[in-house]
């Protein structure tokens, strides 16, 4: 009775950067130097951006921030596999994907720096960063059914963490994606930790991928630190979706090398040994070694690219720091299509408050007087 | 009477508005539990599947969170979804999508995306329904910034307000008072004429006291006004209709004239829409008042099961008694 589900596990490059497949389509990806160099560049840029974003938070220049350290391969694969016409319905740790889809470093920093304009950019159809866990899954199937109704031959990609797969929204969305054959790809970014709760006690199933079985949709588990494998399973899933064959569930197995967010301290719940092992498996070094071994990426190129990343991230930070906050009344601007009369006295109250604030002389720090 | 006139019930008016908008706007789609082949458990969506097909009239899986979440996705991708939640008692699973997404999509993308969905749900007591089928919790939703809450109280207003809700660029919760789904018939002209969402409707003029109500309680309010008239008390009856944002100025003007206000609602008493109206009147019209503002409401209890629901629901007599007390104050 308890016959276990057979779950395909896809890996093309192992942690030592050795090719571990003879699959033909895998070899096409593994030989695609333009693609791999592009992927490597995006991953390196994302890592530097993440590092500097955390530093901004640590120095009081930005709000709470969720680094994607260690998970760059998944984000970059999603970004590079999607077409510009597809719709992304992200969660909140998709920095690489957002950047590839045309998001600006300035905008990411704005969002995490407490400014609504952070999600104003990017492709006009993409959904904004989504914090309430798993709710984006329901939106994604709504977008996918809109595509189907409107005869649009594109696909939706939606991302979620391992913890999110415990929620009703995710399971309800999988269910309808199967029932209605919707053009959607679910990507689980299984980074092993939902804040402090490890994957092992999040769910009793052997894999998160197999949750697709109950919904009647194809599922696959992939080494999430192997860009090549993640990219290939995404391509296959997107092809299925765009050709009317329905949804796919992808579980990308990776590791959250950083804290959940800058407000978290992962040393409270996981051992340094575990993190050390995870570092030996991280995605950037793996791809870099593969490229270097073949002579496709040299030390000079590396140096030049790191300098370019430094320049791009600093430029984004400068743009973020130099933009003025919106005026106080901006909180009312996008609430209703037309400003309701009944709220006009609230606007008056706000203006009075602003006036009071501006009339107050700056208060000096009592510390200064000692 | 021209060919477009129909003598119809409130639920038929909902159906008429839906079919009018689906005919004139291809992006309008209907989704929900049993809305397709079955035409909805109250028949609000009857015949829509036959007329507009499977793609535009979708029987969803039995999952209210999904229904609301999908509607957010559809509305954010160019469709105009009108989703039905079968009973308001089951809407709470959908609430996260209304609070955290639908009502703030325009805000969080600074206008790049918006979420012009409509969620329809029958609500209120008085039809001897099982547990969880009789509550009036409009206040929970009226508290959400960015959401509109609309409640019709007659077939004509159901038609005109639902058209307006579907055409609104904002997300709308459209609550249908099921106690009066079939109680009265009214001539409704299917002329595609929407009613405004920024105004109350003054249903009866009066100089002595202002009665503010909405939904099914409008019926008892109007009956009470007729009873009071026999005693020489002329009540002005205002149908709030748009609960959020609401039209304060019509109510204010009326109360400035009458000096007395009685608010009638089926929902629990405390922290409700009546409290908001009352507070607004106290802020803006205190010195025009000749008597305290009073509320005739349900109690702060769990809605009794149907053997005792009549004790809970505001009656014509309750309204008359309160108005008499205010006249004597």
XYZ file of C-alpha atoms in Angstrom:
699
model
C 0.000 0.000 0.000
C 2.751 2.444 0.839
C 4.528 2.214 -2.464
C 6.776 5.243 -2.607
C 6.508 7.731 -5.405
C 9.366 7.785 -7.829
C 10.664 11.324 -7.986
C 13.106 12.277 -10.706
C 16.197 14.072 -9.396
C 18.036 16.166 -11.956
C 21.708 17.084 -11.618
C 24.156 17.831 -14.458
C 27.120 19.224 -12.547
C 27.969 17.842 -9.144
C 29.431 19.841 -6.280
C 32.935 19.192 -7.649
C 31.898 20.661 -11.035
C 32.057 17.246 -12.705
C 29.549 16.484 -15.456
C 27.336 13.685 -14.163
C 24.954 13.271 -17.086
C 24.965 11.924 -20.616
C 21.555 13.360 -21.377
C 21.563 15.071 -24.793
C 19.608 18.170 -23.840
C 21.837 18.492 -20.776
C 24.883 18.515 -23.001
C 23.341 21.298 -25.095
C 23.091 23.458 -21.971
C 26.548 22.442 -20.771
C 28.065 23.497 -24.107
C 26.155 26.799 -24.326
C 28.978 29.094 -23.290
C 27.055 32.315 -23.886
C 24.275 31.139 -21.597
C 26.636 29.874 -18.913
C 28.774 33.012 -18.941
C 25.666 35.138 -18.701
C 24.405 32.995 -15.806
C 27.743 33.262 -14.044
C 27.822 37.040 -14.412
C 24.296 37.432 -13.022
C 25.063 35.126 -10.105
C 28.208 37.059 -9.212
C 26.367 40.375 -9.492
C 23.539 39.095 -7.286
C 25.983 37.908 -4.638
C 27.744 41.238 -4.445
C 24.428 43.094 -4.437
C 23.148 40.907 -1.578
C 26.322 41.462 0.410
C 26.093 45.236 0.017
C 22.360 45.254 0.765
C 23.011 43.480 4.055
C 25.781 45.997 4.794
C 23.361 48.859 4.150
C 20.940 47.366 6.648
C 23.701 46.777 9.211
C 24.722 50.406 8.961
C 21.190 51.696 9.410
C 20.740 52.740 5.797
C 18.067 50.225 4.868
C 15.307 48.123 6.455
C 15.086 44.415 7.182
C 16.464 42.479 4.229
C 16.343 38.828 3.094
C 19.604 37.875 1.428
C 19.567 35.227 -1.299
C 23.126 34.111 -0.484
C 23.635 30.555 -1.728
C 20.459 30.456 -3.808
C 21.656 32.492 -6.774
C 21.472 29.600 -9.246
C 17.720 29.208 -8.810
C 16.966 32.906 -9.194
C 19.231 33.292 -12.213
C 17.864 30.163 -13.903
C 14.292 31.414 -13.498
C 15.244 34.813 -14.855
C 17.127 33.484 -17.870
C 14.624 30.753 -18.754
C 11.622 33.075 -18.808
C 10.788 35.228 -21.799
C 10.131 38.908 -21.324
C 6.463 38.290 -22.215
C 5.971 35.638 -19.519
C 4.654 36.780 -16.161
C 6.619 36.430 -12.955
C 4.655 36.100 -9.718
C 7.487 36.162 -7.188
C 7.861 35.665 -3.464
C 10.371 37.864 -1.653
C 13.810 36.320 -2.215
C 13.933 36.585 -6.002
C 16.454 39.398 -6.304
C 18.381 37.758 -9.168
C 15.213 37.089 -11.165
C 13.952 40.624 -10.676
C 17.271 42.080 -11.825
C 17.380 39.881 -14.932
C 13.818 40.904 -15.799
C 14.848 44.541 -15.863
C 14.435 45.528 -12.262
C 16.932 48.074 -11.034
C 19.191 47.666 -8.013
C 17.914 51.055 -6.900
C 14.322 49.739 -6.912
C 15.135 46.608 -4.907
C 16.841 48.781 -2.324
C 13.907 51.187 -2.350
C 11.464 48.379 -1.588
C 13.513 47.017 1.294
C 14.352 50.560 2.288
C 10.685 51.303 2.948
C 9.550 53.028 -0.257
C 6.529 51.800 -2.241
C 8.136 52.866 -5.507
C 10.395 49.803 -5.246
C 7.778 47.653 -7.006
C 6.712 50.255 -9.557
C 9.214 49.099 -12.181
C 10.016 45.885 -14.021
C 7.909 44.294 -16.770
C 4.455 45.828 -16.555
C 2.687 42.467 -16.162
C 4.903 41.065 -13.372
C 3.417 40.904 -9.905
C 5.157 42.752 -7.073
C 7.286 41.192 -4.349
C 4.948 39.119 -2.179
C 5.488 38.828 1.553
C 2.361 36.965 2.831
C 3.584 33.404 2.405
C 2.169 31.360 -0.494
C -0.510 33.876 -1.457
C 1.391 34.452 -4.699
C 0.616 30.858 -5.730
C -3.092 31.696 -5.947
C -2.370 34.862 -7.897
C -0.208 32.891 -10.310
C -3.005 30.490 -11.219
C -5.316 33.473 -11.637
C -2.848 35.022 -14.092
C -2.459 31.654 -15.828
C -6.198 31.257 -16.257
C -6.430 34.830 -17.558
C -3.785 33.881 -20.144
C -5.784 30.832 -21.121
C -9.057 32.764 -21.369
C -7.442 35.544 -23.389
C -5.598 33.136 -25.678
C -2.168 34.345 -24.623
C 0.588 31.830 -25.449
C 2.875 32.797 -22.557
C 3.494 31.202 -19.204
C 3.526 32.177 -15.549
C 6.386 31.336 -13.214
C 5.778 31.576 -9.498
C 8.296 30.985 -6.745
C 7.890 29.890 -3.148
C 10.045 28.732 -0.255
C 9.989 25.276 1.327
C 7.941 26.565 4.258
C 5.351 28.027 1.917
C 4.516 24.591 0.541
C 2.788 23.830 3.847
C 0.194 26.503 3.219
C -3.277 26.127 1.799
C -2.758 28.693 -0.928
C 0.048 26.637 -2.447
C -1.910 23.393 -2.338
C -5.128 24.996 -3.602
C -3.206 26.580 -6.455
C -1.496 23.293 -7.394
C -4.876 21.604 -7.334
C -6.543 24.009 -9.747
C -3.446 24.139 -11.971
C -3.859 20.389 -12.439
C -7.634 20.459 -12.808
C -7.573 23.256 -15.411
C -4.234 22.465 -17.112
C -2.975 25.958 -16.491
C 0.189 27.388 -18.084
C 2.086 27.854 -14.843
C 5.418 26.679 -13.460
C 5.751 26.422 -9.683
C 9.334 26.701 -8.467
C 9.999 25.703 -4.868
C 13.171 27.304 -3.641
C 13.859 24.664 -0.998
C 16.610 26.317 1.014
C 16.139 23.852 3.883
C 15.056 26.422 6.442
C 11.775 28.282 7.037
C 13.297 30.792 9.443
C 14.210 28.312 12.220
C 12.162 25.298 11.125
C 14.150 22.749 9.106
C 12.760 21.018 6.043
C 12.647 17.688 7.902
C 9.926 18.797 10.281
C 8.134 21.073 7.817
C 6.674 18.170 5.904
C 6.548 14.376 6.197
C 6.947 13.677 2.487
C 10.321 12.538 1.140
C 10.328 15.355 -1.375
C 8.341 18.551 -1.769
C 8.188 17.870 -5.504
C 5.848 14.944 -4.980
C 3.121 17.319 -3.814
C 2.495 17.660 -7.540
C 1.298 14.056 -7.635
C -1.812 14.803 -5.597
C -2.673 17.601 -7.991
C -2.075 15.506 -11.080
C 0.742 17.638 -12.405
C 4.277 16.571 -13.409
C 6.947 17.168 -10.811
C 10.715 17.031 -10.635
C 13.367 17.610 -8.032
C 16.518 19.353 -9.172
C 19.849 20.261 -7.641
C 19.176 23.917 -7.002
C 22.881 24.717 -6.848
C 23.382 23.402 -10.360
C 22.411 26.247 -12.663
C 22.491 24.020 -15.738
C 19.995 21.507 -14.379
C 17.641 24.138 -12.968
C 17.707 26.039 -16.256
C 16.946 22.897 -18.250
C 13.997 21.726 -16.117
C 12.593 25.247 -16.296
C 12.903 25.289 -20.068
C 11.072 21.994 -20.296
C 8.352 23.177 -17.934
C 7.926 26.491 -19.767
C 7.672 24.654 -23.087
C 4.941 22.431 -21.664
C 3.082 25.425 -20.282
C 3.282 27.454 -23.482
C 2.130 24.547 -25.624
C -1.061 24.046 -23.610
C 0.112 20.954 -21.760
C -0.337 22.441 -18.316
C 1.570 23.022 -15.131
C 4.807 21.658 -13.665
C 6.118 21.620 -10.115
C 9.867 22.026 -9.690
C 11.583 21.581 -6.347
C 15.024 23.193 -6.450
C 17.096 21.853 -3.567
C 19.473 24.506 -2.329
C 20.622 26.044 0.929
C 20.116 29.367 2.654
C 23.692 30.272 3.531
C 22.612 33.504 5.229
C 20.124 34.337 7.938
C 16.424 34.329 7.071
C 16.596 38.114 7.086
C 18.842 40.661 8.704
C 16.493 40.477 11.713
C 17.304 36.794 12.170
C 20.245 35.019 13.814
C 20.576 31.553 12.330
C 23.256 30.521 14.832
C 20.398 30.079 17.328
C 19.072 27.047 15.509
C 21.662 25.505 13.206
C 25.213 24.322 13.589
C 28.308 25.922 12.023
C 29.248 22.438 10.756
C 26.073 22.208 8.730
C 26.667 25.630 7.190
C 30.283 24.724 6.428
C 29.180 21.657 4.498
C 26.615 23.753 2.649
C 29.333 26.228 1.613
C 31.229 23.410 -0.084
C 28.147 22.883 -2.221
C 27.386 26.484 -3.188
C 26.413 27.304 -6.764
C 28.755 30.083 -7.895
C 32.026 28.304 -7.286
C 30.600 25.215 -8.969
C 29.835 27.028 -12.221
C 32.995 29.119 -12.062
C 35.181 26.017 -11.759
C 33.362 24.349 -14.647
C 33.892 27.425 -16.836
C 37.520 27.911 -15.770
C 38.368 24.249 -16.333
C 37.311 24.635 -19.947
C 39.115 27.912 -20.423
C 35.874 29.806 -20.894
C 36.486 32.089 -17.920
C 39.873 33.455 -16.949
C 41.188 35.190 -13.874
C 41.408 38.448 -15.796
C 37.783 38.149 -16.809
C 36.903 37.447 -13.203
C 38.726 40.547 -11.995
C 37.135 42.711 -14.673
C 33.672 41.369 -13.918
C 34.020 41.861 -10.161
C 35.009 45.467 -10.847
C 31.982 45.879 -13.106
C 29.682 44.385 -10.416
C 31.169 46.781 -7.884
C 30.449 49.674 -10.236
C 26.851 48.588 -10.944
C 25.972 47.954 -7.320
C 27.549 51.217 -6.138
C 25.676 53.069 -8.857
C 22.424 51.476 -7.625
C 23.220 52.376 -4.040
C 23.966 55.970 -5.003
C 20.674 56.188 -6.880
C 18.862 54.700 -3.864
C 20.470 57.115 -1.447
C 19.862 60.159 -3.575
C 16.152 59.682 -4.172
C 13.936 61.782 -1.910
C 11.038 60.100 -0.073
C 7.619 60.668 -1.583
C 5.586 63.509 -0.083
C 3.413 62.590 2.914
C 0.171 62.645 0.920
C 1.479 59.896 -1.389
C -0.082 57.399 1.028
C -3.463 58.486 -0.348
C -2.496 58.584 -4.009
C -3.031 54.991 -5.084
C -5.713 53.891 -2.653
C -8.828 54.411 -4.737
C -8.932 55.358 -8.389
C -10.605 58.601 -7.336
C -9.994 60.155 -3.958
C -13.179 59.691 -1.880
C -14.766 62.913 -0.588
C -15.333 61.416 2.827
C -11.562 61.161 3.293
C -10.783 64.795 2.496
C -10.707 65.751 6.164
C -8.034 63.071 6.712
C -5.920 64.760 4.064
C -6.407 68.065 5.914
C -5.343 66.398 9.162
C -2.228 65.067 7.466
C -1.283 68.492 6.132
C -1.728 69.954 9.625
C 0.479 67.203 11.032
C 3.148 67.896 8.413
C 2.993 71.587 9.248
C 3.416 70.836 12.960
C 6.353 68.568 12.225
C 8.027 71.192 10.055
C 7.497 73.937 12.611
C 9.238 71.980 15.347
C 12.856 72.954 15.707
C 15.194 69.989 15.289
C 15.761 68.498 18.711
C 19.415 68.069 19.549
C 20.640 64.767 20.881
C 20.942 64.985 24.684
C 24.193 62.999 24.381
C 25.765 65.974 22.636
C 25.448 68.160 25.712
C 27.565 65.902 27.913
C -42.913 49.929 -20.701
C -40.338 49.094 -23.331
C -38.913 45.659 -24.153
C -36.040 46.076 -21.760
C -38.251 46.470 -18.685
C -38.478 43.553 -16.330
C -40.533 43.007 -13.210
C -37.882 41.147 -11.261
C -36.560 40.154 -7.859
C -33.252 41.303 -6.371
C -31.474 38.060 -7.228
C -32.794 38.271 -10.784
C -31.493 41.830 -10.949
C -28.032 40.530 -9.995
C -28.288 38.035 -12.847
C -29.471 40.743 -15.235
C -26.558 43.028 -14.357
C -24.067 40.176 -14.761
C -25.400 39.212 -18.172
C -25.491 42.849 -19.281
C -21.849 43.381 -18.380
C -20.731 40.037 -19.789
C -22.432 40.939 -23.089
C -20.881 44.371 -23.303
C -17.410 43.621 -21.928
C -15.511 40.494 -22.945
C -13.100 40.772 -20.070
C -15.854 40.159 -17.489
C -15.694 36.578 -16.204
C -17.603 34.831 -13.440
C -16.070 32.274 -11.108
C -17.073 30.484 -7.954
C -18.530 27.312 -6.505
C -21.516 25.933 -8.462
C -21.874 29.096 -10.551
C -21.721 27.253 -13.886
C -24.056 24.384 -14.697
C -26.002 24.870 -11.488
C -26.319 28.639 -11.937
C -25.350 29.308 -8.313
C -27.097 27.967 -5.220
C -29.347 31.054 -5.248
C -29.484 31.051 -9.083
C -27.731 34.411 -9.325
C -25.608 33.143 -12.224
C -28.278 31.043 -13.933
C -27.933 30.689 -17.737
C -24.615 32.564 -17.839
C -22.702 29.364 -18.680
C -25.045 28.664 -21.612
C -24.718 32.215 -22.913
C -21.052 32.933 -22.323
C -19.385 29.529 -22.227
C -17.069 27.560 -19.961
C -14.158 29.935 -20.326
C -16.059 32.885 -18.895
C -18.208 31.092 -16.328
C -15.957 28.921 -14.207
C -16.909 26.334 -11.628
C -13.898 26.518 -9.338
C -12.628 23.857 -6.975
C -14.237 24.131 -3.536
C -11.638 26.508 -2.140
C -12.543 30.048 -1.084
C -8.957 31.210 -0.563
C -8.209 30.116 -4.096
C -11.283 31.870 -5.510
C -10.212 35.201 -4.056
C -6.538 34.662 -4.896
C -7.312 33.688 -8.473
C -9.525 36.737 -8.813
C -6.554 38.873 -7.714
C -4.393 37.204 -10.364
C -7.025 37.598 -13.071
C -7.734 41.227 -12.204
C -4.013 41.951 -12.226
C -3.762 40.447 -15.702
C -6.466 42.326 -17.575
C -9.645 40.463 -16.707
C -12.634 41.718 -14.741
C -13.424 38.796 -12.455
C -16.732 38.676 -10.616
C -16.219 35.940 -8.050
C -19.005 34.471 -5.966
C -18.454 33.325 -2.405
C -21.422 31.058 -1.810
C -22.248 32.468 1.641
C -20.611 35.266 3.573
C -19.960 32.742 6.364
C -17.263 31.196 4.166
C -15.612 34.416 3.069
C -13.038 34.519 5.859
C -10.739 32.118 4.011
C -10.711 34.713 1.224
C -9.992 37.620 3.502
C -6.209 37.581 3.261
C -6.400 38.248 -0.465
C -8.747 41.181 0.073
C -6.740 42.727 2.910
C -3.214 42.024 1.762
C -3.487 42.104 -2.012
C -6.658 43.269 -3.779
C -7.015 46.448 -1.767
C -3.343 47.391 -2.037
C -2.212 46.227 -5.465
C -2.384 49.727 -6.952
C -0.618 51.173 -3.936
C 2.194 48.636 -3.813
C 2.980 49.010 -7.503
C 2.405 52.783 -7.513
C -0.269 52.328 -10.147
C 1.553 49.847 -12.429
C -1.029 47.166 -11.583
C -4.478 47.439 -10.079
C -6.987 44.891 -8.922
C -10.478 45.703 -10.170
C -12.218 42.559 -8.965
C -15.722 42.099 -7.596
C -16.464 39.552 -4.890
C -20.190 38.859 -4.512
C -21.600 37.123 -1.471
C -25.098 36.639 -0.056
C -25.264 37.709 3.576
C -27.548 38.305 6.530
C -30.119 36.367 8.517
C -33.820 35.724 8.464
C -34.076 32.817 6.043
C -33.848 29.977 8.588
C -30.479 28.867 7.257
C -28.002 26.565 9.046
C -25.166 27.774 11.265
C -22.628 30.065 9.497
C -25.192 31.112 6.855
C -26.746 34.190 8.495
C -24.061 36.625 9.636
C -23.633 40.268 8.653
C -19.962 41.121 8.963
C -19.661 44.028 6.553
C -17.811 46.053 9.191
C -14.832 43.674 9.023
C -14.404 44.572 5.373
C -15.318 48.239 5.699
C -12.190 48.568 7.841
C -9.915 47.690 4.907
C -8.299 50.700 3.171
C -8.644 50.526 -0.595
C -11.611 48.158 -0.684
C -15.135 49.242 -1.589
C -18.076 47.624 0.173
C -21.446 47.927 -1.546
C -24.849 46.617 -0.399
C -28.035 46.968 -2.461
C -31.504 47.011 -0.914
C -33.825 46.712 -3.922
C -33.820 45.056 -7.369
C -33.167 48.358 -9.140
C -30.297 49.275 -6.863
C -28.903 45.739 -7.122
C -28.816 46.143 -10.914
C -27.366 49.656 -10.957
C -24.887 49.157 -8.134
C -23.602 45.843 -9.457
C -23.010 47.454 -12.867
C -21.119 50.237 -11.113
C -19.129 47.729 -9.046
C -18.099 45.755 -12.118
C -17.082 48.960 -13.896
C -15.193 50.305 -10.894
C -11.395 50.404 -11.210
C -11.263 49.528 -7.490
C -11.854 46.161 -5.835
C -15.436 45.824 -4.592
C -17.078 43.527 -2.081
C -20.725 43.350 -3.185
C -22.884 41.928 -0.409
C -26.338 40.737 -1.333
C -29.026 40.698 1.396
C -30.417 37.244 0.778
C -33.481 37.744 3.021
C -34.839 40.107 0.360
C -33.482 38.164 -2.650
C -37.052 37.255 -3.648
C -39.309 39.214 -1.329
C -40.283 42.027 -3.702
C -40.467 42.527 -7.433
C -39.641 45.805 -9.066
C -39.485 47.063 -12.610
C -35.875 47.220 -13.729
C -34.911 48.562 -17.125
C -31.944 46.721 -18.584
C -30.440 49.895 -19.989
C -26.903 49.434 -18.679
C -27.295 52.505 -16.483
C -25.045 52.214 -13.430
C -25.793 53.941 -10.144
C -23.110 56.044 -8.436
C -20.908 54.426 -5.781
C -20.243 57.710 -4.007
C -23.707 58.518 -2.773
C -26.426 57.280 -0.438
C -30.025 57.089 -1.613
C -32.711 59.032 0.189
C -35.706 56.727 -0.061
C -38.176 58.816 1.930
C -38.189 62.493 2.810
C -38.925 63.589 6.365
C -38.340 66.520 8.685
C -38.341 64.911 12.120
C -35.802 62.115 12.288
C -33.175 60.525 10.025
C -33.145 56.749 9.694
C -29.924 55.397 8.168
C -29.796 51.769 7.152
C -28.709 49.393 4.380
C -29.448 45.990 2.943
C -32.415 44.013 4.199
C -32.987 46.339 7.175
C -34.119 49.034 4.761
C -37.376 47.101 4.554
C -38.068 47.408 8.292
C -36.846 51.001 8.297
C -39.354 51.979 5.598
C -42.166 50.126 7.390
C -41.229 51.883 10.632
C -41.287 55.237 8.829
C -44.852 54.524 7.647
C -45.934 53.611 11.195
C -44.315 56.759 12.577
C -46.058 58.851 9.937
C -49.399 57.717 11.366
C -48.286 59.299 14.643
C -47.313 62.466 12.846
C -43.556 61.776 12.873
C -41.937 62.119 9.461
C -38.769 60.058 9.119
C -36.214 60.566 6.377
C -34.953 57.131 5.314
C -31.451 56.933 3.853
C -30.050 53.799 2.223
C -26.303 53.943 2.811
C -25.698 51.519 -0.132
C -21.965 52.274 -0.419
C -20.685 51.250 2.990
C -17.041 52.097 2.232
C -16.165 54.737 1.275
C -19.454 56.209 2.473
C -21.302 59.395 1.601
C -21.219 61.354 4.824
C -22.513 64.601 3.356
C -26.002 63.309 2.494
C -26.384 61.955 6.022
C -24.990 65.139 7.552
C -27.361 67.341 5.580
C -30.310 65.228 6.642
C -29.332 65.184 10.315
C -28.703 68.922 10.292
C -32.299 69.242 9.102
C -33.971 66.704 11.424
C -31.686 66.976 14.465
C -32.231 63.286 15.223
C -30.620 60.138 13.894
C -31.338 56.453 14.298
C -29.016 53.969 12.601
C -30.380 50.514 11.861
C -28.227 47.494 11.048
C -28.467 43.766 11.337
C -24.790 43.346 12.233
C -23.510 43.230 15.814
C -23.697 46.519 17.650
C -20.144 47.372 18.729
C -17.368 48.575 16.440
C -19.730 48.458 13.491
C -20.631 50.683 10.557
C -23.277 52.325 12.763
C -20.553 53.334 15.186
C -18.596 54.992 12.384
C -21.614 56.962 11.183
C -22.418 57.922 14.756
C -18.870 59.096 15.426
C -18.809 61.106 12.204
C -22.081 62.811 13.130
C -20.747 63.601 16.600
C -17.639 65.127 15.018
C -19.460 67.225 12.463
C -23.018 67.876 13.680
C -23.011 67.743 17.474
C -24.680 71.109 17.930
C -27.380 70.299 15.368
C -28.555 67.333 17.397
C -31.736 67.555 19.464
C -31.317 64.041 20.859
C -28.579 61.440 21.169
C -27.730 59.309 18.149
C -29.185 55.841 18.651
C -28.547 52.487 17.045
C -30.999 49.646 16.467
C -28.814 46.632 15.764
C -28.188 42.977 16.296
C -26.564 42.069 19.598
C -22.864 41.479 20.312
C -23.549 37.751 20.312
C -23.046 34.857 18.001
C -25.934 34.990 15.546
C -28.540 32.673 17.132
C -29.483 29.593 15.119
C -32.717 30.059 13.287
C -35.198 29.117 16.033
C -34.231 32.305 17.834
C -32.920 34.519 15.054
C -36.048 36.742 15.225
C -34.936 37.842 18.702
C -31.693 39.041 17.184
C -32.869 40.783 14.010
C -33.927 44.455 14.271
C -37.684 44.673 13.778
C -40.010 47.413 12.647
C -41.259 47.707 16.239
C -37.714 48.100 17.588
C -37.111 50.968 15.183
C -40.440 52.640 15.972
C -39.800 52.383 19.720
C -36.337 53.919 19.407
C -37.597 56.741 17.189
C -40.433 57.472 19.620
C -37.929 57.693 22.452
C -35.786 60.087 20.442
C -38.816 62.261 19.631
C -39.622 62.497 23.338
C -36.042 63.163 24.416
